[in-house]
PDB file of C-alpha atoms in Angstrom:
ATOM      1  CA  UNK A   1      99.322  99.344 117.777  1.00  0.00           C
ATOM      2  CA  UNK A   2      98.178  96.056 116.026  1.00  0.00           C
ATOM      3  CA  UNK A   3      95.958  93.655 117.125  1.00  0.00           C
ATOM      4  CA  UNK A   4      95.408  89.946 117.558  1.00  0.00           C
ATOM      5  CA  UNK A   5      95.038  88.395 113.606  1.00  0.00           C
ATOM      6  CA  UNK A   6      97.290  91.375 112.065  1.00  0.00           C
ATOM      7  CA  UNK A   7     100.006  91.662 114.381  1.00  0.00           C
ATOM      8  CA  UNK A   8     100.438  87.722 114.097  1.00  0.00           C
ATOM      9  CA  UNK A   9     100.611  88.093 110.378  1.00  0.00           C
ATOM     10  CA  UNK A  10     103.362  91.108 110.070  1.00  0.00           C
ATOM     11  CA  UNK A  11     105.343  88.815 113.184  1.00  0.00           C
ATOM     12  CA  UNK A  12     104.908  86.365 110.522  1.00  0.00           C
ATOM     13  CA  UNK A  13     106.752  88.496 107.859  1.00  0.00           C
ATOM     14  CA  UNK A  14     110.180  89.523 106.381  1.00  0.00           C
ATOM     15  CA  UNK A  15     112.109  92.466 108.165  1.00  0.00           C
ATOM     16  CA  UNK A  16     112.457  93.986 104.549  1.00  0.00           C
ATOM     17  CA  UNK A  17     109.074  92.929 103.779  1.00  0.00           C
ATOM     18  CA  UNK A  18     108.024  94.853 107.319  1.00  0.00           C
ATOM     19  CA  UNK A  19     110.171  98.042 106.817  1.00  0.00           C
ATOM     20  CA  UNK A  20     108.773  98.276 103.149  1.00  0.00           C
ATOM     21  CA  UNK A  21     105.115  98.704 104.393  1.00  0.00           C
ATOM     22  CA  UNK A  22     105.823 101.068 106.660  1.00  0.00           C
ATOM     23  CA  UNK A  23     107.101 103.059 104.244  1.00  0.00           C
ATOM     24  CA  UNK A  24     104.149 102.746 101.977  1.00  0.00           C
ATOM     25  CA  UNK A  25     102.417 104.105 104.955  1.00  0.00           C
ATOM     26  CA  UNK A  26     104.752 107.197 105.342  1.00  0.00           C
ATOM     27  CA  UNK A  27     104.392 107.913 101.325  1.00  0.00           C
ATOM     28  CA  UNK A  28     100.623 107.427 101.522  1.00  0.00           C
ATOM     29  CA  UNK A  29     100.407 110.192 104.210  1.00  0.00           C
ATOM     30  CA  UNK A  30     102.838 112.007 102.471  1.00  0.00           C
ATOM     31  CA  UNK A  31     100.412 112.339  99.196  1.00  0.00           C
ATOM     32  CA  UNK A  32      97.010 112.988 101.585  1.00  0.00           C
ATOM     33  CA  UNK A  33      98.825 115.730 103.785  1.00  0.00           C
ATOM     34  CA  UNK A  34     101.583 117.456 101.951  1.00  0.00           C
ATOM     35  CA  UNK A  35     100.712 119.856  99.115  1.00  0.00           C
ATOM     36  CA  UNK A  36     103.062 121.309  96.494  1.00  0.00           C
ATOM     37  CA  UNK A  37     106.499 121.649  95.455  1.00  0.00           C
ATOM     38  CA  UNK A  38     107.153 119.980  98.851  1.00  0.00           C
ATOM     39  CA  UNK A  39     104.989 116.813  97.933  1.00  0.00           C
ATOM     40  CA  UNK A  40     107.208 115.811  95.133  1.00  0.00           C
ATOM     41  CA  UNK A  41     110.698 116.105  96.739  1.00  0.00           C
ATOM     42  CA  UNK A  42     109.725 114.613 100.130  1.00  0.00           C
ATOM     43  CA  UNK A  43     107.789 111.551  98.209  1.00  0.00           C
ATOM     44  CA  UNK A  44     111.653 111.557  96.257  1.00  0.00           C
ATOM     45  CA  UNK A  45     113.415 111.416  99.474  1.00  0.00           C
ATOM     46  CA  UNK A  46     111.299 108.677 100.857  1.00  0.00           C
ATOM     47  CA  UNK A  47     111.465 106.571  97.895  1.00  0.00           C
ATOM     48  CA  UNK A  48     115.437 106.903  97.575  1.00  0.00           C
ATOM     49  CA  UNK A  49     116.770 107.623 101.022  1.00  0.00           C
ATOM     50  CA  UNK A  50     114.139 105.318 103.177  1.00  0.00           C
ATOM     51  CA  UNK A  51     113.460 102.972 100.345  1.00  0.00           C
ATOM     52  CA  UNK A  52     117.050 101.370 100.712  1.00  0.00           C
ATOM     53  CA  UNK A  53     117.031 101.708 104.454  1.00  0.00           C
ATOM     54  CA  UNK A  54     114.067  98.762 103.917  1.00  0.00           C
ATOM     55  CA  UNK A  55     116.850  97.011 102.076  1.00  0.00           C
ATOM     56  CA  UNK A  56     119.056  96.864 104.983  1.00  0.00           C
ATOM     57  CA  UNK A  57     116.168  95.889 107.750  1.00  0.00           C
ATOM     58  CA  UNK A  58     116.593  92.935 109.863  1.00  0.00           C
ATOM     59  CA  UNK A  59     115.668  91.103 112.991  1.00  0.00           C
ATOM     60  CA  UNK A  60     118.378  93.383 114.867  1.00  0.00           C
ATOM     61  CA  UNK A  61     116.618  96.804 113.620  1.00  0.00           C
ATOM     62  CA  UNK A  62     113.298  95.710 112.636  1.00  0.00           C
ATOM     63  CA  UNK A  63     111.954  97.791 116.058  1.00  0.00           C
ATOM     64  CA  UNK A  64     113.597 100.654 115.419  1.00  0.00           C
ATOM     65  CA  UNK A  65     113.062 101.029 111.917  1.00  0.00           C
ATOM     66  CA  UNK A  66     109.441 100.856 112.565  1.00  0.00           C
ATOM     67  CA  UNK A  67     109.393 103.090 115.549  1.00  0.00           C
ATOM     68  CA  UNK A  68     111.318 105.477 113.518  1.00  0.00           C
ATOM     69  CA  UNK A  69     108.940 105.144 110.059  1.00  0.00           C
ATOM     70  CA  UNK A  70     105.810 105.478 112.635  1.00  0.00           C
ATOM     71  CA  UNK A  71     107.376 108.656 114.101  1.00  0.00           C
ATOM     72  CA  UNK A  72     108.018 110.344 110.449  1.00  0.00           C
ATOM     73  CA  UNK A  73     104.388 109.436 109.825  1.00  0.00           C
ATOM     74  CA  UNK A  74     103.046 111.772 113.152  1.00  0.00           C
ATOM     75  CA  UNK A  75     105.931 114.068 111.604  1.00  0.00           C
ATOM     76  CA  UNK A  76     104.716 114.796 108.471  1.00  0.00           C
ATOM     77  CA  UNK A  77     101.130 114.792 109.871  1.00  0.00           C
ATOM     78  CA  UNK A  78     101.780 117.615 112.062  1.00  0.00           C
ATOM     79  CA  UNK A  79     103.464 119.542 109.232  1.00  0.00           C
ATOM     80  CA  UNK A  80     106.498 119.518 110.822  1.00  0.00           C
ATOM     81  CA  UNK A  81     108.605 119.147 107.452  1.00  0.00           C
ATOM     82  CA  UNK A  82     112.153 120.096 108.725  1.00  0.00           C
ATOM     83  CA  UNK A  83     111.879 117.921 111.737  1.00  0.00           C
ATOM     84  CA  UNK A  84     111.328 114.938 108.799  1.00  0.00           C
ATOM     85  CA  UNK A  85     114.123 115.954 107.273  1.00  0.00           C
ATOM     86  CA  UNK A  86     116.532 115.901 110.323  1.00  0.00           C
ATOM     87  CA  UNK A  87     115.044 112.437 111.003  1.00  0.00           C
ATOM     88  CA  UNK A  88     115.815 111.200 107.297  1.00  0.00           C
ATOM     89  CA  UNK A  89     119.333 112.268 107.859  1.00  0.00           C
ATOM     90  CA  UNK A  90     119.819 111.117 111.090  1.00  0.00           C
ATOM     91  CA  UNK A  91     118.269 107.750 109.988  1.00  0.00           C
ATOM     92  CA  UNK A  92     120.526 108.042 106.900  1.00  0.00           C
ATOM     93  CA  UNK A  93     123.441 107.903 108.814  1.00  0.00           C
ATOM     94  CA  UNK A  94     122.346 105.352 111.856  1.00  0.00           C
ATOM     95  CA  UNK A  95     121.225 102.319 109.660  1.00  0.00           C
TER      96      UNK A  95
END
């Protein structure tokens, strides 16, 4: 997904430090493709709930937390809000 220069800089990085801008990434997509009372409480979720999975990222998980982050993004892109919930549980529960 990365290339050359960028992926040798997030290599280069913290697992929290990692996990922590691919949530910013998730939120950010959250505020350009949700709209109303949704918006709020899904931004909530991701800030609680996947805020202190970033916490508990390291070199073990680091992969998966991304992969799973990533896949919440194309979630909540398609509009697919329930699915992103499910996934915030499951997630939730795994980590």
């Amino acid at each position: 997904m990365y290339t050359g220069e960028a992926a040798a800089i997030i290599a280069n990085q913290p697992p929290e430090v990692v996990a922590t801008g691919e949530l910013m990434v998730l939120k950010n997509t959250i505020k350009r493709k949700v709209s109303g009372p949704n918006k709020a409480r899904l931004l909530r979720i991701a800030g609680s709930d996947l805020g202190s999975l970033c916490t508990r990222a390291n070199p073990g998980n680091i992969e998966q937390i991304r992969a799973m982050f990533q896949s919440m993004v194309q979630l909540v892109r398609a509009g697919n809000i329930g699915q992103f919930e499910t996934e915030v549980a499951r997630a939730k529960t795994e980590f």
